[in-house]
């Protein structure tokens, strides 16, 4: 029943909207007032009858935020406050959050006077509510009304916020801490110093770590609001303390927000304070914290002041990074591996070769595949700086090992990087070392790998060109057509599907097509219907002569196959080809091509369904010459079209007259 | 190892806990500790003389020295370092435990600060991040505290300290204060069940001995539960805390304070919505029943509260709820029963007809309970009409033979209670069914008519490329556009088109599960 209620609420909202936009119902104030009164009572009925279903309340809380126009416009928006106020006090967090969101939204639609008369008292009531729920909701409302009220009311609001920051329920303190930054932003600068800093300091040394860690987030916004000279005395003591908090969650938060913090406090403090703090986080005793910090290594280094960036990295950060490379925790190592390559652009060629390269190489040999993979996937950064050749000696064993990893997802991941690697390593290196790997994937026992391998081949051909394909890939792929395993034979077909376009008409017609056609006699039905599918797929690449003389007979034969699926896909292929031909630009409706095409298609005989809609579209296009129409009329008498196509043709005939 | 994979920020409540994500996890015994953080040079302990070999005048001094010695922490993740010192500390702790439990007069006032300091240093620590971010206490092995060889003895010591006949709360309250309790409560989140078990006994002792801390302890437990229900959905020690509360509730004075009633309605009832209910349901049900035994007038709000949070899709939880209802009914007063019988038996009738046989079976077992049976008999005129439809229907339709057999017995019992009413209901039920069948037929015919209408119109609409028959149109749009739906049905007005509207609406009702 809750579903129905919910629909009813939505419905109510939408139908009223309709009335509103169509009817312009309200001519004067009394009418508007009456209407808003009505709306108000409707809301109340809803609220009182179905108050106990959280899902309904959620929908209600959301919809009420859009009701301003329905209650008579901004002038009357305050009558939405009572229901939203009670929704903001319910226990279910999602409902409450939605109600606060709606309240924030409609607060903007209040005039300054209404805001003081109606909205602000509501905030106060919530802020001094008995149950924690109303007080947590209040925390989210201070910042939206503060900028638009008089200075006395402002003072009251600040007082309320202060009180909630020292509430004895941790839930409320958490809510206040999470809104501290937002509230600080709307405050006048002098109050940021006098009020916010003390609240920030208090919350950052709260007895609950869940409160303290939220203060770290607020730290970012507060630091941006203060002038540089005040940061040292007002913010830094707290931040230093947070970076060394006894709870790992707080330290994790500092690590996680490190780049933001670094930007907020500026380069001078970064040099003196954050560098040692960051070093400690990289050496933290909890893996969680180390991993979060490791993730920030690159960003942190990038944002260091340029004048002595290199020196700081080399003397302070790099030693820690070196230790992390052999960390005991694989998540730490893989977090580092995902960013470490970025350091090479910052440090330049010589340093990279001397200091970073050994680390990359070590990580390429790491026992954890994720680490190796992260290094390989970021090779492009290094390639720019020192060229990939430096790495290739170690790269190869790493790639080979990943390519043969027992987990197929790891194999899949490395395949995806192949085209990128091929591009960076060059065709010679590739042919020499990696080509065999790429071919080996084609006969992997996991389908997903074989599929990715075919896709990989296509990308390689796009990169290295058709000639390369003809010499290296195509012979091997076509060779698999005689494999005793039917799965491998099918892989040949999948490869042809993927490669035909990249290889072009010449190769497709001369080399691939014969193989496909030959496979139409395969014993296994799966292979045969994949032949039909392949013919459909490569049809666009073939010339019309080949289509007519070679493809057509084979498809016709397959369309009479004993296997139901083969038959089905053969017919699909025939009609699909028609579809394609109609859609290509080759096809000019006035040209003789079209007539030939129709002849060609009709020659398949009556067993084939032709997509009528296509045909109708083509015919109704209106550009058909009379000559063509005659031909079509002729054809339709041959009963090769289904009846409704014929009837639409008749219709068209009338139109053209 | 110990690190969760990166999570999108949107899913974080306080940055660390994900709501409602449960995955099958690898099973691995693991150990963790966040205690050892000192990076200074290791301290070498040297053995002190035994307390029992020391003249009593010097015992106090030596006791202090030993307490101080036990403030040194060791790294248990590294199993090869400091082996000698670790052993010395273990032996010393053992000796201390024995000392406070067997010797009298050892708890002089000056010893309290050192004792509590030793305890705080050893047990209060930030709990390590969970090895397994989606830790499922039912299936996964818990992470065990690595420093347990020492930690266990410290807990033992604390317990003996509190239980010592010379223990004076008036002196101890300077050290065992709100902050101490708060830290103790945080430790209840430990994954190690051995630790939580100690904590349970210790907190219970503290609650018993420190009257000034009682309200504070209750309030903090309140906060932990609320955070568990509405914010994190994760706390390992819920069952232990509930167990303590069970005995606390037992001791509440009458009439119950508003604070306690609020705790029942705003904390204990919502706790039933937790997805990990199975881990603490027994304790929770015990608390609820304790409340009702104290104050029977709470029966109605509690039952209504339970009905409000009744599980909609989770059969396991439904079975637990039924168990709890039975426990409540076991102690219910007949006058209170009358107040809730109608909504309650509507729910029971739904449960009886549940396709999950365990739910149906659990509900049908109510009829094996003599007290419940007597309550039903007393109110048979109200209850039988509610139950009859479901029972009659499943006696014919339920897939599970055991359920059908049980239902027959229940129907028989009910029939014996009031034969005339039973007969009336049987006949009216049959009439009702026939009426329904007729309606069904009419509905079918109407659809057929509509189909014909569509075919008859087909030539008219063929030229129009957007000609989709209006009936289909209704079906597609009925999710979001009811008004449209009704209008178009009126357009094709036939006698019973209201039925149509009903069938269309019912199609997509998927109740949102808690």
Tab-separated table of N, CA and C in Angstrom, chain A residues 80 104 127 135 202 224 306 343 391 434 447 482 489 503 560 596 630:
chain	number	residue	atom	x	y	z
A	80	UNK	N	4.290	25.833	3.758
A	80	UNK	CA	4.895	24.505	3.602
A	80	UNK	C	5.777	24.146	4.798
A	104	UNK	N	15.908	23.784	2.746
A	104	UNK	CA	16.973	24.648	2.222
A	104	UNK	C	16.536	25.277	0.909
A	127	UNK	N	16.414	23.672	16.561
A	127	UNK	CA	17.709	23.689	17.246
A	127	UNK	C	17.564	23.428	18.737
A	135	UNK	N	17.495	18.475	16.313
A	135	UNK	CA	18.716	19.280	16.434
A	135	UNK	C	19.696	18.982	15.296
A	202	UNK	N	37.373	22.929	19.332
A	202	UNK	CA	36.667	22.045	20.255
A	202	UNK	C	36.251	20.747	19.560
A	224	UNK	N	40.770	28.273	3.982
A	224	UNK	CA	40.695	29.149	2.807
A	224	UNK	C	40.096	30.509	3.165
A	306	UNK	N	57.267	25.369	-6.587
A	306	UNK	CA	58.200	24.902	-7.611
A	306	UNK	C	59.659	25.152	-7.277
A	343	UNK	N	55.277	10.692	-10.890
A	343	UNK	CA	56.414	11.445	-10.356
A	343	UNK	C	57.471	11.720	-11.422
A	391	UNK	N	62.420	0.536	-19.849
A	391	UNK	CA	61.708	-0.407	-19.008
A	391	UNK	C	61.529	-1.760	-19.676
A	434	UNK	N	55.536	-9.632	-28.319
A	434	UNK	CA	54.178	-9.704	-27.785
A	434	UNK	C	53.175	-10.389	-28.705
A	447	UNK	N	35.913	-17.511	-22.304
A	447	UNK	CA	35.363	-16.803	-23.456
A	447	UNK	C	35.679	-15.312	-23.412
A	482	UNK	N	40.945	-24.428	-39.257
A	482	UNK	CA	41.023	-25.887	-39.400
A	482	UNK	C	41.281	-26.579	-38.070
A	489	UNK	N	37.611	-22.652	-33.939
A	489	UNK	CA	37.120	-22.313	-35.289
A	489	UNK	C	36.195	-21.099	-35.209
A	503	UNK	N	40.768	-4.152	-42.017
A	503	UNK	CA	41.628	-4.681	-43.070
A	503	UNK	C	41.236	-4.199	-44.468
A	560	UNK	N	18.245	-23.081	-45.615
A	560	UNK	CA	17.480	-24.338	-45.677
A	560	UNK	C	18.154	-25.411	-44.838
A	596	UNK	N	18.589	-2.918	-59.239
A	596	UNK	CA	19.358	-4.159	-59.191
A	596	UNK	C	19.306	-4.765	-57.810
A	630	UNK	N	7.775	1.270	-61.381
A	630	UNK	CA	7.308	0.179	-62.240
A	630	UNK	C	7.988	-1.128	-61.854
